[in-house]
Amino acid sequence: MPRVRELEVFRLVLPAGRRSESLLVKLTDHGGMTGWGETISPPVKSWSRLEESLAALLIGADWEHPDTVASGDPAVDMACWDLWTRMRGVPLAEAIGGTRTSLMATVRLAPDPSVESLVARVNQQVCAGYGHVTLDIRPGWDVEPVRAVRRAYPALTLAVDCDNAYTDLGQLVALDSYGLEVIERPFATADVTAHASLQDQVTASVAVEAGSSAELDDYLTLRAARVLLLRPAAFPSLSEARRAHDRAAAAGWDIQCTGGQGAGLARAATVAVASLPGCTLPCDVTQPPRQNQIVSPIVGANAGVIAVPLTQPGLGHDIDEVRLRRLAKESFRS
């Protein structure tokens, strides 16, 4: 039974990419075992809430299972799972019901200055071993780049991510003639009816992202999609993410696990959740900037395949605390 004797919290501004923030939590029990968790781009209130109340909730308390902590904070929940599974000597993926030892990966490509350079980038990724590519599109950058990539690679499995940027069906329906596997996040999340209308008119699967069971139920009721984009970091706990997985899988949906930001811990949790049996589509953890990673080995794909760490307990990665403390903009210990 874990009993936390020390809580440490670190706020990081990551050095590469968009310089997003991560909040990292370290729990240490009375036997010296540690557990780690991460929240991506946390709101300011998360920092103050951790400092003011979670130390009182966690330190000195006995708990049987991570679900009994009920912190409501993804980083604390992840750290509790990491500590709990390390104490039992089991990998996180196994503890939450994962069955896969490796995952196929998709690579995500942002809009390019030209169609020609986009096709060249796709060629690089195909040569690197990827068999699945996701193109980020937007109004005005959609049909032409998809057509060019499909002409260059007729057999490539191709998806598009619309980042909720569209308001009408026309261009998206036109994309369906290019043999897309998935059209991700086409409309604003709340517009369930538009998603349902699009799914009725295309053979590609529409993919939606839901951060709660209520949101997911709205899509399921209207049959507004056929794919759940499951982002574990968007849920207050890994058990909540598992319940969303179970709901979508029971409805016959495919599931793609996604989560490509952060310092490595949230990515590792994404891989663990992606090992669940219903996660049938390639995992999207995006190739990480190495300078942002404080875990070893870094979480990413090799030749289009992501290994699920099943030889080490917990998240399955070592933490570079020296680098973490160097990157931390502020921290506290209780």
Coordinates of C-alpha atoms in Angstrom, one line a residue:
M1 CA 0.0 0.0 0.0
P2 CA 1.6 3.3 -1.1
R3 CA 2.1 6.1 1.5
V4 CA 3.6 9.2 0.0
R5 CA 6.1 11.0 2.1
E6 CA 7.1 13.7 -0.4
L7 CA 5.5 15.6 -3.3
E8 CA 7.6 17.6 -5.8
V9 CA 6.1 19.7 -8.6
F10 CA 8.0 21.2 -11.5
R11 CA 6.9 23.7 -14.1
L12 CA 8.8 23.4 -17.4
V13 CA 8.8 25.6 -20.5
L14 CA 10.0 23.2 -23.2
P15 CA 13.0 24.5 -25.2
A16 CA 11.9 23.4 -28.7
G17 CA 8.9 23.7 -30.9
R18 CA 6.1 26.0 -29.6
R19 CA 7.8 26.2 -26.2
S20 CA 4.7 24.8 -24.5
E21 CA 4.6 24.2 -20.8
S22 CA 4.5 21.0 -18.8
L23 CA 3.8 20.4 -15.2
L24 CA 5.6 17.4 -13.8
V25 CA 4.8 15.7 -10.5
K26 CA 7.1 13.4 -8.5
L27 CA 5.7 11.3 -5.7
T28 CA 8.1 9.5 -3.3
D29 CA 6.8 6.8 -0.9
H30 CA 8.3 5.9 2.5
G31 CA 10.3 3.1 0.9
G32 CA 12.0 5.5 -1.5
M33 CA 10.0 4.3 -4.6
T34 CA 9.0 7.2 -7.0
G35 CA 6.2 7.8 -9.4
W36 CA 6.0 10.5 -12.1
G37 CA 3.3 12.2 -13.9
E38 CA 2.8 15.1 -16.4
T39 CA 0.1 17.6 -17.4
I40 CA 0.5 19.3 -20.8
S41 CA 0.2 23.1 -20.9
P42 CA -1.5 23.3 -17.5
P43 CA -3.7 26.3 -16.6
V44 CA -2.3 28.6 -13.9
K45 CA -4.9 27.3 -11.4
S46 CA -3.3 23.8 -11.6
W47 CA -0.1 25.1 -10.2
S48 CA -1.7 26.9 -7.3
R49 CA -4.1 24.0 -6.6
L50 CA -1.2 21.6 -6.4
E51 CA 0.7 23.8 -4.1
E52 CA -2.2 24.6 -1.8
S53 CA -4.3 21.4 -1.6
L54 CA -2.8 18.2 -3.1
A55 CA 0.1 17.9 -0.7
A56 CA -2.5 17.7 2.1
L57 CA -4.4 15.1 0.1
L58 CA -1.5 12.9 -0.7
I59 CA 1.2 13.1 2.0
G60 CA 0.9 10.5 4.7
A61 CA -2.4 9.0 3.2
D62 CA -2.7 5.3 2.6
W63 CA -4.4 4.3 -0.6
E64 CA -5.0 0.9 -2.2
H65 CA -5.4 1.9 -5.9
P66 CA -4.8 5.1 -7.9
D67 CA -8.5 5.5 -8.5
T68 CA -9.1 5.9 -4.7
V69 CA -6.9 9.1 -4.7
A70 CA -9.4 11.0 -6.9
S71 CA -7.2 14.0 -7.3
G72 CA -8.8 15.3 -10.5
D73 CA -5.4 16.2 -11.8
P74 CA -3.9 14.2 -14.7
A75 CA -0.3 14.6 -13.6
V76 CA -1.1 13.4 -10.1
D77 CA -3.2 10.5 -11.4
M78 CA -0.4 9.4 -13.7
A79 CA 2.2 9.7 -10.9
C80 CA 0.0 7.5 -8.7
W81 CA -0.3 4.9 -11.4
D82 CA 3.4 5.0 -12.0
L83 CA 4.2 4.6 -8.3
W84 CA 1.6 1.9 -7.8
T85 CA 2.7 -0.2 -10.8
R86 CA 6.4 0.2 -9.9
M87 CA 5.7 -1.1 -6.4
R88 CA 4.1 -4.1 -7.9
G89 CA 6.7 -4.6 -10.6
V90 CA 4.3 -4.5 -13.5
P91 CA 4.3 -2.3 -16.6
L92 CA 1.6 0.4 -16.7
A93 CA 0.3 -0.9 -20.1
E94 CA -0.3 -4.3 -18.5
A95 CA -1.9 -2.9 -15.4
I96 CA -4.6 -1.0 -17.4
G97 CA -5.4 -3.9 -19.6
G98 CA -3.1 -3.4 -22.6
T99 CA -2.4 -6.4 -24.8
R100 CA 0.0 -5.1 -27.5
T101 CA 3.8 -5.3 -27.4
S102 CA 4.3 -2.8 -30.3
L103 CA 2.2 -0.2 -32.1
M104 CA 2.1 1.0 -35.7
A105 CA 2.6 4.8 -35.8
T106 CA 1.4 7.5 -38.0
V107 CA 3.5 10.6 -38.8
R108 CA 1.9 14.0 -38.8
L109 CA 2.9 16.5 -41.5
A110 CA 2.0 20.2 -41.1
P111 CA 1.0 22.4 -44.1
D112 CA 4.0 23.2 -46.4
P113 CA 5.1 26.2 -48.4
S114 CA 4.4 24.2 -51.6
V115 CA 2.7 21.0 -52.7
E116 CA 6.0 19.8 -54.1
S117 CA 7.9 20.2 -50.8
L118 CA 5.0 18.4 -49.0
V119 CA 5.3 15.4 -51.4
A120 CA 9.1 15.4 -50.8
R121 CA 8.5 15.3 -47.0
V122 CA 6.0 12.4 -47.5
N123 CA 8.7 10.6 -49.5
Q124 CA 11.2 11.0 -46.6
Q125 CA 8.7 9.5 -44.1
V126 CA 7.8 6.6 -46.4
C127 CA 11.5 5.9 -46.9
A128 CA 11.9 6.0 -43.1
G129 CA 9.4 3.2 -42.7
Y130 CA 6.1 4.9 -42.2
G131 CA 3.1 3.3 -43.9
H132 CA 0.5 5.7 -42.5
V133 CA 0.7 9.5 -42.9
T134 CA -1.6 12.2 -41.4
L135 CA -1.7 15.5 -43.3
D136 CA -2.8 18.6 -41.3
I137 CA -5.1 20.5 -43.6
R138 CA -7.1 23.7 -43.4
P139 CA -9.5 25.6 -45.7
G140 CA -7.5 26.6 -48.8
W141 CA -4.9 23.9 -48.1
D142 CA -6.8 20.6 -48.6
V143 CA -7.8 19.2 -51.9
E144 CA -4.7 20.1 -53.9
P145 CA -2.1 18.7 -51.4
V146 CA -4.1 15.6 -50.8
R147 CA -4.5 15.0 -54.5
A148 CA -0.7 15.4 -55.0
V149 CA 0.2 13.0 -52.2
R150 CA -2.3 10.4 -53.5
R151 CA -1.0 10.6 -57.0
A152 CA 2.6 10.2 -55.8
Y153 CA 1.6 7.3 -53.4
P154 CA -1.5 5.5 -54.6
A155 CA -1.2 2.7 -51.9
L156 CA -0.3 4.9 -48.9
T157 CA -2.7 4.8 -46.0
L158 CA -3.6 8.5 -45.7
A159 CA -5.6 10.5 -43.1
V160 CA -6.2 14.2 -42.7
D161 CA -6.6 16.3 -39.6
C162 CA -8.8 19.4 -40.0
D163 CA -8.2 20.8 -36.4
N164 CA -11.9 21.7 -36.1
A165 CA -11.4 24.5 -38.8
Y166 CA -14.2 23.7 -41.2
T167 CA -17.8 25.1 -41.2
D168 CA -19.3 23.4 -44.3
L169 CA -19.1 20.0 -45.9
G170 CA -18.2 20.8 -49.5
Q171 CA -14.4 20.5 -49.5
L172 CA -14.4 17.6 -47.1
V173 CA -16.8 15.6 -49.2
A174 CA -14.5 16.4 -52.2
L175 CA -11.6 14.9 -50.4
D176 CA -13.4 11.5 -50.1
S177 CA -12.5 10.6 -53.7
Y178 CA -8.8 10.3 -52.7
G179 CA -9.2 7.2 -50.6
L180 CA -8.7 8.7 -47.2
E181 CA -8.9 6.4 -44.2
V182 CA -9.9 9.0 -41.7
I183 CA -11.0 12.6 -41.6
E184 CA -10.1 13.9 -38.2
R185 CA -11.8 16.7 -36.2
P186 CA -13.5 18.4 -39.2
F187 CA -15.9 20.8 -37.3
A188 CA -16.2 22.4 -33.9
T189 CA -16.5 19.8 -31.2
A190 CA -20.0 21.0 -30.2
D191 CA -21.4 20.6 -33.7
V192 CA -22.4 17.0 -33.5
T193 CA -24.9 17.3 -36.3
A194 CA -22.3 18.5 -38.8
H195 CA -20.2 15.5 -38.0
A196 CA -23.1 13.2 -38.5
S197 CA -24.0 14.8 -41.9
L198 CA -20.4 14.4 -43.1
Q199 CA -20.2 10.8 -42.0
D200 CA -23.4 10.1 -43.9
Q201 CA -21.8 11.4 -47.1
V202 CA -18.2 10.0 -47.1
T203 CA -16.8 6.5 -47.1
A204 CA -13.8 7.7 -44.9
S205 CA -14.3 7.4 -41.2
V206 CA -14.9 10.7 -39.4
A207 CA -12.8 10.9 -36.2
V208 CA -13.8 13.0 -33.2
E209 CA -12.1 13.9 -30.0
A210 CA -14.1 13.7 -26.7
G211 CA -12.8 14.7 -23.3
S212 CA -15.8 13.3 -21.4
S213 CA -18.3 10.4 -21.5
A214 CA -21.1 12.9 -22.1
E215 CA -19.4 14.3 -25.2
L216 CA -18.7 10.8 -26.5
D217 CA -22.3 9.7 -25.9
D218 CA -23.6 12.6 -28.0
Y219 CA -21.6 11.3 -31.0
L220 CA -22.5 7.7 -30.4
T221 CA -26.2 8.5 -30.2
L222 CA -26.2 10.3 -33.6
R223 CA -23.7 7.9 -35.2
A224 CA -21.7 11.1 -36.0
A225 CA -18.3 9.3 -36.4
R226 CA -16.6 6.0 -36.6
V227 CA -13.3 6.8 -34.9
L228 CA -12.5 8.1 -31.4
L229 CA -9.3 10.2 -31.1
L230 CA -8.4 9.2 -27.6
R231 CA -6.1 11.7 -25.9
P232 CA -5.3 10.4 -22.4
A233 CA -3.9 13.8 -21.3
A234 CA -7.4 15.3 -21.9
F235 CA -9.0 13.1 -19.2
P236 CA -8.7 13.6 -15.4
S237 CA -7.5 10.0 -15.0
L238 CA -6.3 7.1 -16.9
S239 CA -9.3 5.1 -15.7
E240 CA -11.6 7.7 -17.3
A241 CA -9.6 7.3 -20.6
R242 CA -10.0 3.5 -20.3
R243 CA -13.8 3.9 -19.9
A244 CA -14.0 6.1 -23.0
H245 CA -12.0 3.4 -24.8
D246 CA -14.4 0.7 -23.6
R247 CA -17.5 2.7 -24.7
A248 CA -16.2 3.4 -28.2
A249 CA -15.0 -0.1 -28.7
A250 CA -18.3 -1.5 -27.6
A251 CA -20.0 0.7 -30.2
G252 CA -17.8 -0.8 -32.9
W253 CA -15.7 2.3 -33.4
D254 CA -12.0 2.3 -34.2
I255 CA -9.8 4.1 -31.8
Q256 CA -6.6 6.1 -32.4
C257 CA -4.5 7.1 -29.3
T258 CA -2.9 10.5 -29.7
G259 CA -0.7 12.8 -27.6
G260 CA 2.5 14.2 -29.1
Q261 CA 3.5 17.0 -26.8
G262 CA 5.3 17.3 -23.5
A263 CA 8.5 16.2 -21.9
G264 CA 8.0 12.5 -22.5
L265 CA 5.9 11.2 -19.5
A266 CA 2.5 12.1 -21.1
R267 CA 3.7 10.4 -24.3
A268 CA 4.6 7.3 -22.4
A269 CA 1.2 7.2 -20.9
T270 CA -0.3 7.6 -24.4
V271 CA 1.6 4.5 -25.5
A272 CA 0.4 2.5 -22.6
V273 CA -3.2 3.4 -23.4
A274 CA -2.6 2.7 -27.1
S275 CA -1.8 -0.9 -26.2
L276 CA -5.5 -1.4 -25.2
P277 CA -7.2 -3.9 -27.5
G278 CA -9.7 -1.4 -29.0
C279 CA -6.9 1.0 -30.2
T280 CA -7.0 -0.3 -33.7
L281 CA -5.5 2.6 -35.6
P282 CA -1.9 3.8 -35.7
C283 CA -0.8 5.6 -32.6
D284 CA 0.0 9.3 -33.0
V285 CA 2.8 10.4 -30.5
T286 CA 4.5 12.6 -33.2
Q287 CA 8.3 12.5 -33.6
P288 CA 9.4 14.4 -30.5
P289 CA 12.1 17.1 -30.4
R290 CA 14.9 15.4 -28.5
Q291 CA 15.8 18.5 -26.6
N292 CA 12.3 18.4 -25.0
Q293 CA 12.6 14.9 -23.6
I294 CA 13.6 14.2 -20.1
V295 CA 12.9 10.4 -20.4
S296 CA 15.2 7.6 -21.5
P297 CA 14.7 6.0 -23.9
I298 CA 12.7 8.8 -25.6
V299 CA 9.2 8.1 -26.7
G300 CA 8.9 7.9 -30.5
A301 CA 8.7 5.6 -33.5
N302 CA 11.4 3.6 -35.2
A303 CA 10.7 2.7 -38.8
G304 CA 7.0 3.5 -38.2
V305 CA 6.8 1.2 -35.1
I306 CA 6.5 2.2 -31.4
A307 CA 7.6 -0.3 -28.8
V308 CA 5.5 -0.8 -25.7
P309 CA 7.8 -1.0 -22.7
L310 CA 7.0 -4.3 -21.1
T311 CA 10.3 -5.2 -19.5
Q312 CA 10.2 -2.4 -16.9
P313 CA 7.5 -1.5 -14.3
G314 CA 5.5 1.7 -14.4
L315 CA 5.8 4.0 -17.3
G316 CA 8.9 2.1 -18.4
H317 CA 11.2 5.1 -18.8
D318 CA 14.0 6.6 -16.7
I319 CA 13.8 10.2 -15.7
D320 CA 16.8 12.6 -16.3
E321 CA 16.3 14.5 -13.0
V322 CA 19.5 16.6 -13.6
R323 CA 18.1 17.9 -16.9
L324 CA 14.6 18.3 -15.5
R325 CA 15.8 20.5 -12.6
R326 CA 17.8 22.5 -15.1
L327 CA 14.8 23.1 -17.3
A328 CA 12.4 23.8 -14.5
K329 CA 11.2 27.5 -14.3
E330 CA 9.8 27.0 -10.8
S331 CA 9.2 24.1 -8.4
F332 CA 8.1 23.3 -4.9
R333 CA 8.5 20.4 -2.5
S334 CA 6.2 19.3 0.3

